Structure formats: structure tokens, C-alpha cells
Short mmCIF file of C-alpha atoms in Angstrom, two decimals:
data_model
loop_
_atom_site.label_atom_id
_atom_site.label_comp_id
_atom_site.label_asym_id
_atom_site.label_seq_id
_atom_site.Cartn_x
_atom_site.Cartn_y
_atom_site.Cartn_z
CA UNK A 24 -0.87 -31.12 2.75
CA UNK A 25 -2.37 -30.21 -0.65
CA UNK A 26 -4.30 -26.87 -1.02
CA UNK A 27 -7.30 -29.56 -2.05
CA UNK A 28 -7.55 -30.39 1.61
CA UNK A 29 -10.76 -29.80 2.88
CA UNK A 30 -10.02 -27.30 6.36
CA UNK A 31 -11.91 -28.00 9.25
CA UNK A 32 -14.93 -26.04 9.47
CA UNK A 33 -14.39 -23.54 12.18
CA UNK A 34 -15.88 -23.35 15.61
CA UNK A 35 -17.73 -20.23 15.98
CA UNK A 36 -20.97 -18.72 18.49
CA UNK A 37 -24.22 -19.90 17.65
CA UNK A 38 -24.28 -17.44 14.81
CA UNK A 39 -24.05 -19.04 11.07
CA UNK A 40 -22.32 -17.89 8.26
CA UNK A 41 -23.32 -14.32 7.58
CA UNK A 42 -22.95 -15.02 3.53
CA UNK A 43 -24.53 -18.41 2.76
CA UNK A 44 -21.52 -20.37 1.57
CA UNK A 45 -19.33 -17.32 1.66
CA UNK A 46 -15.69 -18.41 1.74
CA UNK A 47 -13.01 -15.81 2.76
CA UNK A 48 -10.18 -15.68 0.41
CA UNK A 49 -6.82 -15.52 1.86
CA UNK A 50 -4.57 -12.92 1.03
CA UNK A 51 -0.77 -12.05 1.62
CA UNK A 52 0.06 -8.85 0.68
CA UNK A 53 3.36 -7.83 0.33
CA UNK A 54 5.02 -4.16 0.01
CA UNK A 55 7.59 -2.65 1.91
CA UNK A 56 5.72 0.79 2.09
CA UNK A 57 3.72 1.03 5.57
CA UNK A 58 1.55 3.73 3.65
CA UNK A 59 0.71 1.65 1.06
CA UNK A 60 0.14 -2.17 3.06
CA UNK A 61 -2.46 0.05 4.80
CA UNK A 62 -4.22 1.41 2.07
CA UNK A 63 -4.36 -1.88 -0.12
CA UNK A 64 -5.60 -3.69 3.39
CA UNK A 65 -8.45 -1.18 4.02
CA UNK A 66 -9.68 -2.06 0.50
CA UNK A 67 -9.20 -5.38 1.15
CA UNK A 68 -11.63 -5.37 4.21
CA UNK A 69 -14.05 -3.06 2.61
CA UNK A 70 -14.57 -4.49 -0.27
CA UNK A 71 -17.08 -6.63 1.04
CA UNK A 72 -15.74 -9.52 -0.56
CA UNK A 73 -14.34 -11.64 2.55
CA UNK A 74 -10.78 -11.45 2.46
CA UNK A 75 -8.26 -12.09 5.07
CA UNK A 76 -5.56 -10.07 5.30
CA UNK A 77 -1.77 -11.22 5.52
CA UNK A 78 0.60 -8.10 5.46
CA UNK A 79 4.42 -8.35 5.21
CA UNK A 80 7.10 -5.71 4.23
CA UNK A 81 9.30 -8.03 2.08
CA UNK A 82 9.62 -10.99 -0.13
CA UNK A 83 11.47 -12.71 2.69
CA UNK A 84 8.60 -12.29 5.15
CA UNK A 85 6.68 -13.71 2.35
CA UNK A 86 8.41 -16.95 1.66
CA UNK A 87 8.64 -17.49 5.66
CA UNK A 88 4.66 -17.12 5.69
CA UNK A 89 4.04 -19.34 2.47
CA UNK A 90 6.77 -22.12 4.14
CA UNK A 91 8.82 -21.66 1.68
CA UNK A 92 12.92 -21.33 1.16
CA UNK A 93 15.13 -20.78 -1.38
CA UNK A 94 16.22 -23.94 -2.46
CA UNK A 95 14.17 -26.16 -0.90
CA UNK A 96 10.72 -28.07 -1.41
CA UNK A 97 7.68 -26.57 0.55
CA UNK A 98 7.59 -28.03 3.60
CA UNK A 99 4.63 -29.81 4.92
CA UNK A 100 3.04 -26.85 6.33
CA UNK A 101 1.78 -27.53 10.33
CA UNK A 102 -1.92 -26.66 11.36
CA UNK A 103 -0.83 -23.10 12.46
CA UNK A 104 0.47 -22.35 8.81
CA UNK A 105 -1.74 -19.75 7.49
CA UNK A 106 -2.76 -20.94 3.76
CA UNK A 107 -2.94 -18.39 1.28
CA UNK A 108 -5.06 -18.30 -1.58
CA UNK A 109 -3.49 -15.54 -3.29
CA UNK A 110 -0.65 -13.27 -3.21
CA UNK A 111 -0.84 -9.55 -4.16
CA UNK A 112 3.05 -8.22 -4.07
CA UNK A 113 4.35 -4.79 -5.03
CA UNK A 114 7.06 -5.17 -7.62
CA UNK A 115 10.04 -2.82 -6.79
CA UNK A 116 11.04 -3.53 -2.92
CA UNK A 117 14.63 -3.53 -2.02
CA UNK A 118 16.38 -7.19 -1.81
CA UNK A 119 14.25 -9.77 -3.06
CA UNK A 120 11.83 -7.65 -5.85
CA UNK A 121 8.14 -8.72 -5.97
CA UNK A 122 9.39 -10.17 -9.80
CA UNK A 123 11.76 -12.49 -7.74
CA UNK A 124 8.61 -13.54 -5.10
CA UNK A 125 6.43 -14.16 -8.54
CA UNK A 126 9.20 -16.47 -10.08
CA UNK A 127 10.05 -18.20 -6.48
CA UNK A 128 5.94 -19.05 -6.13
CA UNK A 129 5.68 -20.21 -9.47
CA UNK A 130 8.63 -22.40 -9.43
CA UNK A 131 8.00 -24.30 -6.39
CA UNK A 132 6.34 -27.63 -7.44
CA UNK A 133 4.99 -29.47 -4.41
CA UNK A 134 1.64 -27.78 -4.78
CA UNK A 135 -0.32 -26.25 -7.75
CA UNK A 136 1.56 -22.41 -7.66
CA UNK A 137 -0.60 -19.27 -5.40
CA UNK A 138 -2.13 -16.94 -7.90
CA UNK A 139 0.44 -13.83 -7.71
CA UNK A 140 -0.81 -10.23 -8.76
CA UNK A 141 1.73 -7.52 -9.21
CA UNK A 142 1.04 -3.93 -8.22
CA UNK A 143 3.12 -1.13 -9.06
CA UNK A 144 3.32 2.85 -9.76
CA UNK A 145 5.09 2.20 -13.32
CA UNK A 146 2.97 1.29 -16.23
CA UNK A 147 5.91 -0.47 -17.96
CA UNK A 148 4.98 -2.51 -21.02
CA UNK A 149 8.27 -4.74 -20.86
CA UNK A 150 7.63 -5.00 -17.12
CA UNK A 151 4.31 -6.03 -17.22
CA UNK A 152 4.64 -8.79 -20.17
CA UNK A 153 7.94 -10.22 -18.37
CA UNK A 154 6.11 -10.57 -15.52
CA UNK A 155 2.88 -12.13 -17.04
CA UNK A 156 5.22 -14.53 -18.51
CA UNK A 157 6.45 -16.11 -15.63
CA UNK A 158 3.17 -16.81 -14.57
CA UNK A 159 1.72 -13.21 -13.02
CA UNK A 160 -2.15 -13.45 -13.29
CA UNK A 161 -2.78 -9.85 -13.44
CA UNK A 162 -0.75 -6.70 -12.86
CA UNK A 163 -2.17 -4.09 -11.33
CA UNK A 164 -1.48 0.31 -11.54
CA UNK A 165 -1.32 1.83 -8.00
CA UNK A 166 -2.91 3.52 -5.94
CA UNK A 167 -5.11 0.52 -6.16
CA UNK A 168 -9.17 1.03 -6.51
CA UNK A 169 -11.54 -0.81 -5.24
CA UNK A 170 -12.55 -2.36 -8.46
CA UNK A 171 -9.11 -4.18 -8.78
CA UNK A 172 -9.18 -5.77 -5.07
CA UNK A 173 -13.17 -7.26 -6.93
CA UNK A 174 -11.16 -8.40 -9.30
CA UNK A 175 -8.73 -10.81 -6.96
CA UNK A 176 -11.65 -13.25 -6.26
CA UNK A 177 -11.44 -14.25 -10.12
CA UNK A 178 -8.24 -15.36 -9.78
CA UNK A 179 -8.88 -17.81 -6.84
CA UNK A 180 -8.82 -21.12 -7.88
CA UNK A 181 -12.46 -23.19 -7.13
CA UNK A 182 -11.04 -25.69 -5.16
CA UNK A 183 -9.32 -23.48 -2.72
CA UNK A 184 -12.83 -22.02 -1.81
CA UNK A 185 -14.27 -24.38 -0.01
CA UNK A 186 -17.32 -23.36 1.93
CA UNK A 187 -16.41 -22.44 6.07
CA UNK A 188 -19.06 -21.93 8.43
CA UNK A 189 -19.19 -19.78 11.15
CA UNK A 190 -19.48 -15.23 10.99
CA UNK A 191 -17.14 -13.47 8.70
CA UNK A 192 -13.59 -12.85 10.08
CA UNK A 193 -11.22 -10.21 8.82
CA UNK A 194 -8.02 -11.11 10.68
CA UNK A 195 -4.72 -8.50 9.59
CA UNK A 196 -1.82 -9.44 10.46
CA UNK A 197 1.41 -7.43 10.21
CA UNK A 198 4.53 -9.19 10.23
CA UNK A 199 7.10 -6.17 10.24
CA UNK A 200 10.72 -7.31 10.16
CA UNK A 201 12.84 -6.96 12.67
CA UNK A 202 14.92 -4.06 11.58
CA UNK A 203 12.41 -2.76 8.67
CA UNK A 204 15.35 -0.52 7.86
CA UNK A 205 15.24 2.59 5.11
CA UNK A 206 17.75 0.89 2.94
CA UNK A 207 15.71 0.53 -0.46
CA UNK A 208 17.21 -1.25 -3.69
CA UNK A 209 16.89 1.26 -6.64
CA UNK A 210 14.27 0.04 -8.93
CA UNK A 211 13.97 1.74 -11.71
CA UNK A 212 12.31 1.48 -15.05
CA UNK A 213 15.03 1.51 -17.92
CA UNK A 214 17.68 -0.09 -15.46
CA UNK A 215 18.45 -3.72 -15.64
CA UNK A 216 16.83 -5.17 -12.66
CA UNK A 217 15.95 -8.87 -12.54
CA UNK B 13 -18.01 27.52 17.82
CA UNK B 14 -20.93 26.64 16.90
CA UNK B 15 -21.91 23.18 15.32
CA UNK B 16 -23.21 24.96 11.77
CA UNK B 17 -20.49 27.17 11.38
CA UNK B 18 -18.02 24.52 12.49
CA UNK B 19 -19.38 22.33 9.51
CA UNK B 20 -19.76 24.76 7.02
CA UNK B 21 -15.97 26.32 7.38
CA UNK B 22 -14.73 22.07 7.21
CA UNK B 23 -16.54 22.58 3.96
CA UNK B 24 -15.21 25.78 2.51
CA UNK B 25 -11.88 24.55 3.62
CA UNK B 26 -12.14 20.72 2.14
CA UNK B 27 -13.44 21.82 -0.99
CA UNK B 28 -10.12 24.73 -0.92
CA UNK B 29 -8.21 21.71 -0.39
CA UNK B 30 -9.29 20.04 -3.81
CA UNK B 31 -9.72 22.97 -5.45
CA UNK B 32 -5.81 23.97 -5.33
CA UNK B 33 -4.50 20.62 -5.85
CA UNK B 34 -3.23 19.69 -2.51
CA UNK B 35 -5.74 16.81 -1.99
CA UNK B 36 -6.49 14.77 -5.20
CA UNK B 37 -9.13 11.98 -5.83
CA UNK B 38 -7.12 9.22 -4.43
CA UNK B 39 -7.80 11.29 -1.00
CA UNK B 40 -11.46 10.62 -1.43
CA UNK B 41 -10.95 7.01 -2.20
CA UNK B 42 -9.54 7.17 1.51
CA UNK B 43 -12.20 8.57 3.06
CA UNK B 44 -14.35 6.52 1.43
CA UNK B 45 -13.09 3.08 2.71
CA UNK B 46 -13.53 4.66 6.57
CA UNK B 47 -16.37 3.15 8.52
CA UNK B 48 -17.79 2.01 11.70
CA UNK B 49 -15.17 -1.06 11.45
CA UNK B 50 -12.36 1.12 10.40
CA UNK B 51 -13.39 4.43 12.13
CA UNK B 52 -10.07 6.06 12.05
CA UNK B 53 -8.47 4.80 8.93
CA UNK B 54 -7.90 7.88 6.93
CA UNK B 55 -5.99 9.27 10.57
CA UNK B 56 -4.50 6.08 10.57
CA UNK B 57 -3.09 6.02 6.73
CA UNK B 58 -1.96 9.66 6.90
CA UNK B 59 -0.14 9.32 10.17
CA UNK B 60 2.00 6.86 8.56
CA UNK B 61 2.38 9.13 5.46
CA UNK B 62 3.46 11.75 7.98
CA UNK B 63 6.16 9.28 9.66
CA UNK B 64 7.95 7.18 6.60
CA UNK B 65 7.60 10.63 4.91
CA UNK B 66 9.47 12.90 7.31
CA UNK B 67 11.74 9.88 7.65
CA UNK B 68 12.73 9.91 3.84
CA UNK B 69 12.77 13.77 3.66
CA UNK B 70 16.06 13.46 6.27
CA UNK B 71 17.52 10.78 3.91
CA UNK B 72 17.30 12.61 1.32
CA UNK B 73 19.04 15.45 2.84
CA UNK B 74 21.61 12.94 4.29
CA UNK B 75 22.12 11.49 0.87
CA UNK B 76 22.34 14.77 -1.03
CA UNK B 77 24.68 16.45 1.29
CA UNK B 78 27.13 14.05 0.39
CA UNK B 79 30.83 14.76 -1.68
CA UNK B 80 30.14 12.40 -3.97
CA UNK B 81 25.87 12.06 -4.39
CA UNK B 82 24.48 8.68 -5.41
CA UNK B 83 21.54 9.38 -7.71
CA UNK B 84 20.21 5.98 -7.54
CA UNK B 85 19.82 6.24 -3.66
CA UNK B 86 18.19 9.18 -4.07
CA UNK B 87 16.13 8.41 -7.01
CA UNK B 88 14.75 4.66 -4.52
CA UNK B 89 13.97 7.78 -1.75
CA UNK B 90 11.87 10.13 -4.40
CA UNK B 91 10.52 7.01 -5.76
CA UNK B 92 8.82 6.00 -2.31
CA UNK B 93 7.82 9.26 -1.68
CA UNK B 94 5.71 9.62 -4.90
CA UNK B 95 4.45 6.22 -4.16
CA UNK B 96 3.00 6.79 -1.08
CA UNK B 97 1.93 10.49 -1.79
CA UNK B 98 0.26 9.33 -4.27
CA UNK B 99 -1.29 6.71 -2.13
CA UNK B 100 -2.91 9.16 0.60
CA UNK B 101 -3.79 11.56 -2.69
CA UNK B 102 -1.09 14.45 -1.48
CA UNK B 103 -1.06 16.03 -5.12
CA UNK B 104 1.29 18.90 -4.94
CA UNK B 105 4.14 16.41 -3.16
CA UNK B 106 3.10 13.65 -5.79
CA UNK B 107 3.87 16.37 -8.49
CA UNK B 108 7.28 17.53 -7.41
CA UNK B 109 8.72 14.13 -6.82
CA UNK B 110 8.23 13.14 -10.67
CA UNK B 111 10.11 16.53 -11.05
CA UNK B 112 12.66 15.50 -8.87
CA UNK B 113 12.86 11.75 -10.21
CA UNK B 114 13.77 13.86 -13.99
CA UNK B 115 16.96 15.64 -12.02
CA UNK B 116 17.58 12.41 -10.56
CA UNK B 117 18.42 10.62 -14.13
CA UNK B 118 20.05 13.99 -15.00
CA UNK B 119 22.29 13.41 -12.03
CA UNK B 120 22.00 17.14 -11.48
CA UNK B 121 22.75 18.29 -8.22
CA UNK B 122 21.33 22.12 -8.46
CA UNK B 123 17.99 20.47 -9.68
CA UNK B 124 17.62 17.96 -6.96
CA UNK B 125 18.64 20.14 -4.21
CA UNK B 126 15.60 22.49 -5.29
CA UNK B 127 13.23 19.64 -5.89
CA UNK B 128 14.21 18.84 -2.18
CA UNK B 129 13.57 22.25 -1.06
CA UNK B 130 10.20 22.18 -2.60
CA UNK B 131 9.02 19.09 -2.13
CA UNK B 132 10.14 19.65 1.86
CA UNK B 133 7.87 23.16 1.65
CA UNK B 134 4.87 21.07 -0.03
CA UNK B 135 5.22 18.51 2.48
CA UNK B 136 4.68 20.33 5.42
CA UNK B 137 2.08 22.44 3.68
CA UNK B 138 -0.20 19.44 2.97
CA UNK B 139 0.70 18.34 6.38
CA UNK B 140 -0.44 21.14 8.17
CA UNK B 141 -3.95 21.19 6.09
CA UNK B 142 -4.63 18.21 6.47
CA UNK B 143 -3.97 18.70 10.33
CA UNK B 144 -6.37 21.80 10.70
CA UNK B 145 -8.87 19.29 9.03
CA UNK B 146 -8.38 16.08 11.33
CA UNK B 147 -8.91 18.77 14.12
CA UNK B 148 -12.47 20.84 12.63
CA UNK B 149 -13.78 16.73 12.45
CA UNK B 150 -12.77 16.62 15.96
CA UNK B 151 -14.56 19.87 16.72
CA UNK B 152 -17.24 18.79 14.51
CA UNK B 153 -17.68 15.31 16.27
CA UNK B 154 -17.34 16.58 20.03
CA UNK B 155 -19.90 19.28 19.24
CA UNK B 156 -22.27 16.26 18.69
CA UNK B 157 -22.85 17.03 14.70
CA UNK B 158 -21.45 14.64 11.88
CA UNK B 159 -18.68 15.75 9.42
CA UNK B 160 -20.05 16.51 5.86
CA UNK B 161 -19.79 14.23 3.26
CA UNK B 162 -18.59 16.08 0.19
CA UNK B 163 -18.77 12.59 -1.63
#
């Protein structure tokens, strides 16, 4: 199924779209700090520019949601799959780093690649232009403000917005890991990391 | 007490807050994004500040107290500390953890031990404010006023 794919418009009350041809954009955000998946969804939602909120705590969470797998092809996703427009990922999370979810999405060639934004405390020049060229459409400075959540929408490709009727929905969705354990990965600036 | 001198002391006390670094801009930011569809969200952010906080504070300890210390573990902890201080807008803890991450690459013991020390004391200070001000909005609320917008 091919991110062109028109969705079904969705069933709703006898209310219409609150924005006229609004879309919601679709967004999986990814960062293994509870403090900070809250924060980043609470802009999200407030923003006022109709996004739906995925949250995980890991790149592996991440590649479940998107259907995809080390290795393998992305699978024909089933009705229930949640498509996501774009990805926002923090960059230094223990295991699989938000550099290594960047490169995994970009590489995967069944579909046109997810637009992936990095966030991160470290204003790293060498991080930021390794990143941007593997494919990173922006890279953003935390804390996040609202101005850089405004600037997502940019970076959602026209065909994926394709008008849905129906009132505006802000689902959030945490997907916590089973054992979201305090063992973090050192990721440091200066050290050789990815 | 009553309602005006409820709101005026959540005032004198915020604006304290700011004024000695404890509560930076990002704070505000926070409050900010709180409304009727997210009526508890700054309670709900700093709660889990308080938690994964508290939670790295005893790894830290853990990790320090051992014979032989690994600096990068630490260095992950103090990293995630500042992050999400810095997230909620808890200046003073923000400020000691950069500190801290300098000992870290030093692998100096003495220094990080301290940093711990101090970034445990600002911890629980900010904790506490921040505490005594979730509980004047309380007051504030169930006294039938609204809490001031200093915004």
C-alpha cells in the first residue's frame, strides 16, 4: 500500500471538518525521556496545527510502528497500521540512536522514505551535517518551541495530505516498552558513536 | 486565606522563583501550552520530572559508589538529567549538571561526587518550590479565583 493511497474518509457525528480541508499530519515521535515525549506532544497538540501524536521510547518501538525490520522490505502494512507522515526522533537514545532510525527510514525502498527530523540538546556541527546527509530534513535544538513543531508541516509531503472529513482528532498514543529500563548508551559529543 | 492574598503571595512567590534562577523561560513555555484540553499538563510534565529524576539521582549514587567508577555511565545519567531539566525549565539543576558533565570527561571522582551532592540539594529545592506552588493554584482554584497569569 503506497503512502499515495487515498484513506477512507472517516466516519464521524454529523459535525464536518472543523478546518475546511484541514488534514492532520501524522506524527511518531520518538525519545526515550518520559519528560521530554510529554513536552514535545503537548506542543504537538497545541500548536493548532492538527497533528496526531505517535509516542515511543526507542528506535525499536519505532520500526515496529512504521512495519518495518532490520533486514527486511516493509511489509504491506494491514488497515490497523497507523501511517505516519513524519517522524520527529531524538538523536542520542541508548541501543538503536535516533542517527540509526534516520538511516534505517531512509534506506528502506518500498515506499518514498518518512520525512525524519532530529532533535537534540547538542548543537554539534559534525552531528548535524552527518545527519542532514543521510537524508535528515531538519535538525532541531531542544527544549523544542513552538515555532519548530510549525515548522514540521513544511516538511510533509503534498500527497500524503489528503483532505479527511469529519472533527479534528488528536489521538496520543504511548507505546512504552516492556521493561523501559534505566540502562542508557553513552552518547556523547566527541566520542565515536555511529 | 483569603482569595486576594492567596493570589497575590502565588505572585510574589512565582516571580521569586524566576527571579533567583530556579525556574527559567522554558518553565513558561510549559505553562503556556496548558489549557482546557490539557488542564493539568504542567502537573503532569513535572511529575514525571520528579519520577525519572529521583530515579537517576539513585543511579548516580549507585554508579559512583562503585571501586572502579565508569564515567561514561555516569556522564549518559547527567546527560538525561540536564535534558529533561532543561525541558521542565529547572535552571539551577540544568546548571550543575553541565558542571558535572566537565568532571565527568575529567574522570574526577572528588568533582563528581560534589556535583552529585549539589545537584541532589538543587533538586529537591526546585522540587519543593515548585510543590508549594502546585498547592497555592490549588488554594487559589478551590477558593473559586483564577491563578495569575504572569505571562
Amino acid at each position: 500500500m503506497s503512502m499515495e493511497e487515498v484513506e477512507e474518509a472517516r466516519e464521524e457525528g454529523s459535525h464536518g471538518s472543523m478546518f475546511e480541508g484541514g488534514v492532520e499530519v501524522r506524527v511518531l515521535v520518538v525519545d526515550d525521556s518520559p519528560v521530554d515525549r510529554r513536552v514535545v506532544e503537548g506542543l504537538l497538540k497545541r500548536s493548532g496545527a492538527m497533528f496526531q501524536v505517535i509516542a515511543v521510547d526507542s528506535g525499536k518501538r519505532a520500526m515496529e510502528v512504521l512495519g518495518l525490520t532490520e533486514g527486511k522490505e516493509a511489509e504491506q502494512p494491514t488497515v490497523d497500521d497507523p501511517k505516519i507522515d513524519i517522524i520527529l526522533t531524538d538523536y542520542c537514545m541508548p541501543e538503536m540512536t535516533g542517527y540509526d532510525l534516520l538511516k534505517a527510514v531512509k534506506e528502506q525502498s518500498s515506499q518514498k522514505p518518512i520525512p525524519v527530523i532530529i532533535m537534540s540538546s547538542e548543537n554539534e556541527p559534525q552531528r548535524i551535517s552527518r545527519c542532514r546527509a543521510i537524508g535528515a530534513e531538519d535538525y532541531l535544538l531542544k527544549p523544542l518551541q513552538t515555532n519548530d513543531v510549525l515548522r514540521l508541516r513544511d516538511y510533509v509531503r503534498p500527497t500524503a495530505l489528503s483532505p479527511k472529513t469529519g472533527t479534528k482528532r488528536k489521538i496520543a498514543i504511548e507505546m512504552m516498552a516492556e521493561n523501559s529500563g534505566s540502562e542508557r548508551r553513552p552518547c556523547l559529543a566527541g566520542l565515536a558513536v555511529a | 486565606m483569603e482569595l486576594g492574598s492567596l493570589q497575590r503571595r502565588y505572585i510574589d512567590f512565582t516571580t521569586a522563583l524566576f527571579r533567583e534562577g530556579f525556574l527559567d523561560n522554558q518553565y513558561t513555555q510549559l505553562q503556556q501550552l496548558q489549557d482546557e484540553s490539557n488542564p493539568e499538563f504542567v502537573l503532569e510534565v513535572v511529575t514525571l520530572f520528579f519520577e525519572d529524576s529521583e530515579k537517576l539521582l539513585d543511579e548516580l549514587s549507585r554508579t559512583l559508589d562503585q571501586q572502579v567508577v565508569d564515567y561514561k555511565k555516569v556522564d549518559a545519567h547527567v546527560h538525561q538529567l540536564k535534558g529533561s531539566s532543561a525541558s521542565i525549565g529547572a535552571q539551577r539543576v540544568k546548571n550543575v549538571c553541565m558542571a558535572f558533565r566537565n568532571f565527568c570527561e575529567e574522570r574526577n571522582q572528588e568533582g563528581c561526587l560534589r556535583c552529585l551532592q549539589q545537584v541532589r540539594q538543587e533538586y529537591f529545592l526546585v522540587k519543593s518550590k515548585l510543590e508549594t506552588l502546585f498547592r497555592l493554584e490549588k488554594q487559589i482554584l478551590a477558593a473559586g479565583g483564577s491563578v495569575p497569569v504572569l505571562w
